[in-house]
CSV table of C-alpha atoms in Angstrom, one decimal:
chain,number,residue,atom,x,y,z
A,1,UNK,CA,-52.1,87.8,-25.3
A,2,UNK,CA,-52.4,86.2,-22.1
A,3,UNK,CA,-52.0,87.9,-19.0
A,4,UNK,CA,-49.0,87.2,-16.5
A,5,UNK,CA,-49.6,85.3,-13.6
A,6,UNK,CA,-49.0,87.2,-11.0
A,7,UNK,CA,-46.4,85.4,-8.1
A,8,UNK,CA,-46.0,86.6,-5.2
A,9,UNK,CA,-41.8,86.9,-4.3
A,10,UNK,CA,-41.1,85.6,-1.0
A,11,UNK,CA,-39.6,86.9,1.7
A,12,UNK,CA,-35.7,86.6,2.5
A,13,UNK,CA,-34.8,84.7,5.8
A,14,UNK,CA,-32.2,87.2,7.5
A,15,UNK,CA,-28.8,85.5,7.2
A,16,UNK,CA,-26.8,84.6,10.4
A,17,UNK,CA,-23.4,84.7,10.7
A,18,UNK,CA,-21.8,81.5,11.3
A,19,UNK,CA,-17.7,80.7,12.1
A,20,UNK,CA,-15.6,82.2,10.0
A,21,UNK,CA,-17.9,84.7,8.8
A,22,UNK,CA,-17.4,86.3,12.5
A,23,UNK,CA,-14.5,89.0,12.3
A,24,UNK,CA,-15.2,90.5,15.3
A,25,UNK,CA,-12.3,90.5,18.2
A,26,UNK,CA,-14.2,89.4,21.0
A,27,UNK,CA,-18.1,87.1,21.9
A,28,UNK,CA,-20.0,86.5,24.6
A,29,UNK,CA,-20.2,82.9,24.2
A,30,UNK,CA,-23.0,80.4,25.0
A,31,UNK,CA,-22.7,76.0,24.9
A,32,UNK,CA,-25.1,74.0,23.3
A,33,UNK,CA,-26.6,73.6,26.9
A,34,UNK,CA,-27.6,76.7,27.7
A,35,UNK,CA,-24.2,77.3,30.0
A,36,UNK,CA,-23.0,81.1,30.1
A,37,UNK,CA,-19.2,80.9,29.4
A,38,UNK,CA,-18.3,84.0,29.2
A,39,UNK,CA,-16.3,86.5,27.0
A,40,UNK,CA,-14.0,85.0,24.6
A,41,UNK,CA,-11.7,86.0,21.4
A,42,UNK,CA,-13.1,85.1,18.2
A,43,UNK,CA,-10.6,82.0,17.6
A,44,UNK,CA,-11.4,81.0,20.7
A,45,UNK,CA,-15.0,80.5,20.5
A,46,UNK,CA,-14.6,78.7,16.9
A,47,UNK,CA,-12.6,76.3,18.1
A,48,UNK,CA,-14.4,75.1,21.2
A,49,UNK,CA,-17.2,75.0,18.7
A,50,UNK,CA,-15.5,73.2,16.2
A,51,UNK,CA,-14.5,70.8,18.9
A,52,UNK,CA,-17.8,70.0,20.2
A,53,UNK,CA,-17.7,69.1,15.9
A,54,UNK,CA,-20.6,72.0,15.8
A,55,UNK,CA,-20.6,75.7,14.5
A,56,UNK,CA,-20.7,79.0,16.3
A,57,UNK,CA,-23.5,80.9,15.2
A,58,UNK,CA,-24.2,84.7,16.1
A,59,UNK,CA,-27.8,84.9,17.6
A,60,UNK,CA,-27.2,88.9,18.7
A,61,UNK,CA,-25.4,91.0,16.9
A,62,UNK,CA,-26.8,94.0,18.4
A,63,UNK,CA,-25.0,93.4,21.7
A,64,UNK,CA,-21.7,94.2,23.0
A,65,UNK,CA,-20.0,92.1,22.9
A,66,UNK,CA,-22.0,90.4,20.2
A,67,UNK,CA,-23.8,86.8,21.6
A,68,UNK,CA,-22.6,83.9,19.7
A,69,UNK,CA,-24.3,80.5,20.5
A,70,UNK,CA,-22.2,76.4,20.2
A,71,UNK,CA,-25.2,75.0,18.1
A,72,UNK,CA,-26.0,73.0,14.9
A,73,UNK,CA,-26.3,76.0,12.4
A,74,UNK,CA,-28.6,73.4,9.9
A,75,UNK,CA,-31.0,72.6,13.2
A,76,UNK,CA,-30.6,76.5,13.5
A,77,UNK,CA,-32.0,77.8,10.1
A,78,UNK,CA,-35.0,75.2,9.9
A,79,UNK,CA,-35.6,76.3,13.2
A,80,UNK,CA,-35.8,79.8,12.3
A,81,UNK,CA,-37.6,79.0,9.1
A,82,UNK,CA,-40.6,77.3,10.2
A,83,UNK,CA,-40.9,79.9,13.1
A,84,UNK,CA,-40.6,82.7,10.0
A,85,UNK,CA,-43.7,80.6,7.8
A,86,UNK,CA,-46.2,80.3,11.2
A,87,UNK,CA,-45.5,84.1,12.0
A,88,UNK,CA,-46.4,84.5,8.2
A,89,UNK,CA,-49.8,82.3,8.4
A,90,UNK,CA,-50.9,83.6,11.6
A,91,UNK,CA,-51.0,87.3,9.9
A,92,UNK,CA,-54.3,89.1,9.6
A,93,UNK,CA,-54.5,90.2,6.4
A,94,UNK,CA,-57.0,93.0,5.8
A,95,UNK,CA,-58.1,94.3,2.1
A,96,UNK,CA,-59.7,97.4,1.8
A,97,UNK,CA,-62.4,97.7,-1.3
A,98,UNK,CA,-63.5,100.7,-3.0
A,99,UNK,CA,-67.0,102.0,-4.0
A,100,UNK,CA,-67.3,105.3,-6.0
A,101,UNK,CA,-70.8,107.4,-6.0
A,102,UNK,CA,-71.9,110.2,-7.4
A,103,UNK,CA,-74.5,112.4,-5.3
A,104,UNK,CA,-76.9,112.5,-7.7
A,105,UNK,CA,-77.2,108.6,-8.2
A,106,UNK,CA,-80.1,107.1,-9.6
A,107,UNK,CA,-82.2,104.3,-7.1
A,108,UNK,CA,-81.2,101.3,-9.3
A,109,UNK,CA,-77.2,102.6,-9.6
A,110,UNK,CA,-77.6,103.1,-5.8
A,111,UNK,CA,-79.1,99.5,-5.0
A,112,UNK,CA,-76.1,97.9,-7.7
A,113,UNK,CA,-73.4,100.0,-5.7
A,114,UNK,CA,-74.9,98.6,-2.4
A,115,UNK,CA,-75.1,95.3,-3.7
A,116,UNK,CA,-71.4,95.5,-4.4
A,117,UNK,CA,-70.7,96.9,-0.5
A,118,UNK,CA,-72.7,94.0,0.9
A,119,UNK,CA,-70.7,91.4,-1.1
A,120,UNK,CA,-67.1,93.1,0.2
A,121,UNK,CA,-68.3,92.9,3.6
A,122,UNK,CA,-69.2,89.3,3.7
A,123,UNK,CA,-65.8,89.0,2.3
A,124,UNK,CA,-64.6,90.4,5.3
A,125,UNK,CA,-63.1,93.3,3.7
A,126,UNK,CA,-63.2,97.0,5.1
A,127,UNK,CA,-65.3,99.5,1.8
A,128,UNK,CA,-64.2,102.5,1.7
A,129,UNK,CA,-67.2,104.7,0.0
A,130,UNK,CA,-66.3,107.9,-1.6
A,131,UNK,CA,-68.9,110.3,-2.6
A,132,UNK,CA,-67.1,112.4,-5.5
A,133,UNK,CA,-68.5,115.9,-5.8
A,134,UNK,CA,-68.1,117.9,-9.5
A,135,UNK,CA,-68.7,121.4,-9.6
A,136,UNK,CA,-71.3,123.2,-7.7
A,137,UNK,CA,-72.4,120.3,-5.9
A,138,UNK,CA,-69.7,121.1,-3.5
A,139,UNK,CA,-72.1,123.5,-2.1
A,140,UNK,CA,-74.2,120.8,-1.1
A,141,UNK,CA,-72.1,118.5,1.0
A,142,UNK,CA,-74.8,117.4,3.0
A,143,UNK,CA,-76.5,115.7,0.4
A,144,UNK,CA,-73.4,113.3,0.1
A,145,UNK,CA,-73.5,112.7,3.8
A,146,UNK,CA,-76.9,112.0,3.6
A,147,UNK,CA,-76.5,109.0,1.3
A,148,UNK,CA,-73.1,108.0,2.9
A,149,UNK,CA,-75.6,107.4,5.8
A,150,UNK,CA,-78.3,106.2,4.2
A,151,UNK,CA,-76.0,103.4,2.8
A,152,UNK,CA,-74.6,102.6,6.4
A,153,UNK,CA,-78.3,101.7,7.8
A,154,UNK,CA,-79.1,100.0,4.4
A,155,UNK,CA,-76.4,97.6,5.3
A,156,UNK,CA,-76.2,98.0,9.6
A,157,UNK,CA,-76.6,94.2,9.6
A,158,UNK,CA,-73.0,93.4,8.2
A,159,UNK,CA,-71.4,96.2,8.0
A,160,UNK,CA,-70.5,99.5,10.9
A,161,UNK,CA,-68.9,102.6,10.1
A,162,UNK,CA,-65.4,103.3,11.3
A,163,UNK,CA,-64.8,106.5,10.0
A,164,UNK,CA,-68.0,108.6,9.8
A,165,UNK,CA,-68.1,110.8,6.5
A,166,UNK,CA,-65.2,113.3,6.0
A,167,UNK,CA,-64.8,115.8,3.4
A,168,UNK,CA,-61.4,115.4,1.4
A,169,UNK,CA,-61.4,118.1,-1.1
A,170,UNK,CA,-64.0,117.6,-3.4
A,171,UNK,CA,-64.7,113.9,-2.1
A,172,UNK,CA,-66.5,113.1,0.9
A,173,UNK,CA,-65.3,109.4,2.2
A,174,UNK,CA,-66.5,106.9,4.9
A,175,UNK,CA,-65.0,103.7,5.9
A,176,UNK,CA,-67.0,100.3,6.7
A,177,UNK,CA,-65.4,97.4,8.5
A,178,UNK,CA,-67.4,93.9,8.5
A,179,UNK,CA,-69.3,93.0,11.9
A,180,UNK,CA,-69.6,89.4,13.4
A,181,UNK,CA,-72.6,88.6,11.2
A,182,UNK,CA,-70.5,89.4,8.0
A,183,UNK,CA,-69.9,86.1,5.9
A,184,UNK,CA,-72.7,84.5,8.1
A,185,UNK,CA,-75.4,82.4,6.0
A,186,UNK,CA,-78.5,83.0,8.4
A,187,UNK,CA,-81.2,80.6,6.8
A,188,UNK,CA,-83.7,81.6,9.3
A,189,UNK,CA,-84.1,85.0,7.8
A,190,UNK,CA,-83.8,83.7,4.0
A,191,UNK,CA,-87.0,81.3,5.1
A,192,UNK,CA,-88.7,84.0,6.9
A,193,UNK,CA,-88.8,86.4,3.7
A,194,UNK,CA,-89.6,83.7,1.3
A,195,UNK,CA,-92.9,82.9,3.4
A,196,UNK,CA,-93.8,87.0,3.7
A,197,UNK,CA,-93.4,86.8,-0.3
A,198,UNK,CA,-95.6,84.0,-0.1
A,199,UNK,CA,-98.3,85.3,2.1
A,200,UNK,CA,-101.9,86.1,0.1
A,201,UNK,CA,-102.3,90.3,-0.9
A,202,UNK,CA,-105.4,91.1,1.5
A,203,UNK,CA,-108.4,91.6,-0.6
A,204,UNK,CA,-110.4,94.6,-1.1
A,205,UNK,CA,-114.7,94.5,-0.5
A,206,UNK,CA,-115.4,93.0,-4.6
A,207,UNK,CA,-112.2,90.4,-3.5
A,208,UNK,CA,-110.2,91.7,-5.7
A,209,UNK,CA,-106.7,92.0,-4.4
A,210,UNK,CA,-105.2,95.6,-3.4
A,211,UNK,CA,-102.7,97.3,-5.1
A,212,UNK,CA,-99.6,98.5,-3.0
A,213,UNK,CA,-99.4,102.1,-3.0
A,214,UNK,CA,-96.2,102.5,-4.6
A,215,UNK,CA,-96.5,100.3,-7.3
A,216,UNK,CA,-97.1,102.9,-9.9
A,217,UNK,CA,-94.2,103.1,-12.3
A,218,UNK,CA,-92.0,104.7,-11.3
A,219,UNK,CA,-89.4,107.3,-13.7
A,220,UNK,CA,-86.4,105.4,-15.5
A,221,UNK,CA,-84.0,107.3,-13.2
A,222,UNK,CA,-84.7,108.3,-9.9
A,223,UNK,CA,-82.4,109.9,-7.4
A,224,UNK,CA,-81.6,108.3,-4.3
A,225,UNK,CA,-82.9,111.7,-1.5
């Protein structure tokens, strides 16, 4: 079965009240030109409208008397329209991702998870982290701080902490939002690792090339400390 396409509804254009749809007694009317005429009767204003062959339109109907305008009311809701759609486009939108841990996360969960962060923020979207505590780890919150922080200096570059770690119940939560470099490409740094991958492992006295210290296997879980 295929899934619905999801469409998003669009937003209603407030309706104006135009000629006869105007049933209060009296307006404070206003010509096409700008000119302040003053307070008329209801009937009154229509029909200097309609004899200018254009429609009186209420353009405040908060005041009192309410402000009614001589214009054309099809120029008026175009108008209005386009001024609606460029409010709508200028809008900053800003998501807000999600990233769950656990405090006892092993190094390669930790690195995918942080992966996942890195990706949001160059999407120039706020992460929420959330550490979730079970049982007596709760006596432990600093552990989950600790890797709450952890995470913000793995990814410093991209990404600064907005809220610092708070403890919500049995959660503990921090909030990233994207810094200037977020979403950048920086080719510079790309071609500077590639040539420190590159570079020759110094050689021991026989030649032979030294092993790194840590490169003894390491367990198939390991906690991030």
């Amino acid at each position: 079965m295929r899934p619905r396409r999801f469409v998003e509804p669009t937003r209603p254009v407030p309706q104006v009240r135009i000629n006869d749809a105007i049933r209060v007694p009296r307006v404070r009317l206003i010509d096409s030109d700008g000119a302040q005429l003053g307070i008329k009767t209801a009937d009154e204003a229509r029909e200097y409208a309609f004899a200018k062959n254009l429609d009186l339109v209420e353009v405040a109907a908060q005041a009192d008397p309410p402000v009614c305008r001589v214009m054309d009311c099809g120029k008026y809701r175009y108008e209005r329209e386009q001024k609606s759609k460029l409010a709508r486009k200028h809008q900053v939108q800003i998501h807000v991702k999600e990233i769950k841990l656990r405090p006892k996360i092993g190094i390669h969960d930790y690195n995918t998870k942080k992966g996942h962060v890195m990706r949001f923020l160059n999407q120039r979207a706020k992460v929420k982290v959330t550490i979730m505590f079970r049982g007596r780890e709760t006596t432990h919150p600093e552990r989950g701080r600790d890797l709450l922080m952890r995470l913000a200096e793995d990814v410093k570059e991209i990404g600064q902490v907005e809220s610092p770690p708070l403890l919500d119940g049995r959660n503990m939560v921090m909030v990233l939002a994207p810094t200037k470099n977020a979403g950048v490409k920086r080719d510079d740094a790309k071609a500077e690792e590639t040539q420190r991958n590159e570079e020759a492992v110094p050689g021991d006295r026989n030649g032979e090339a030294a092993a790194p210290a840590g490169d003894e296997e390491s367990p198939a879980r390991e906690e991030v400390g």
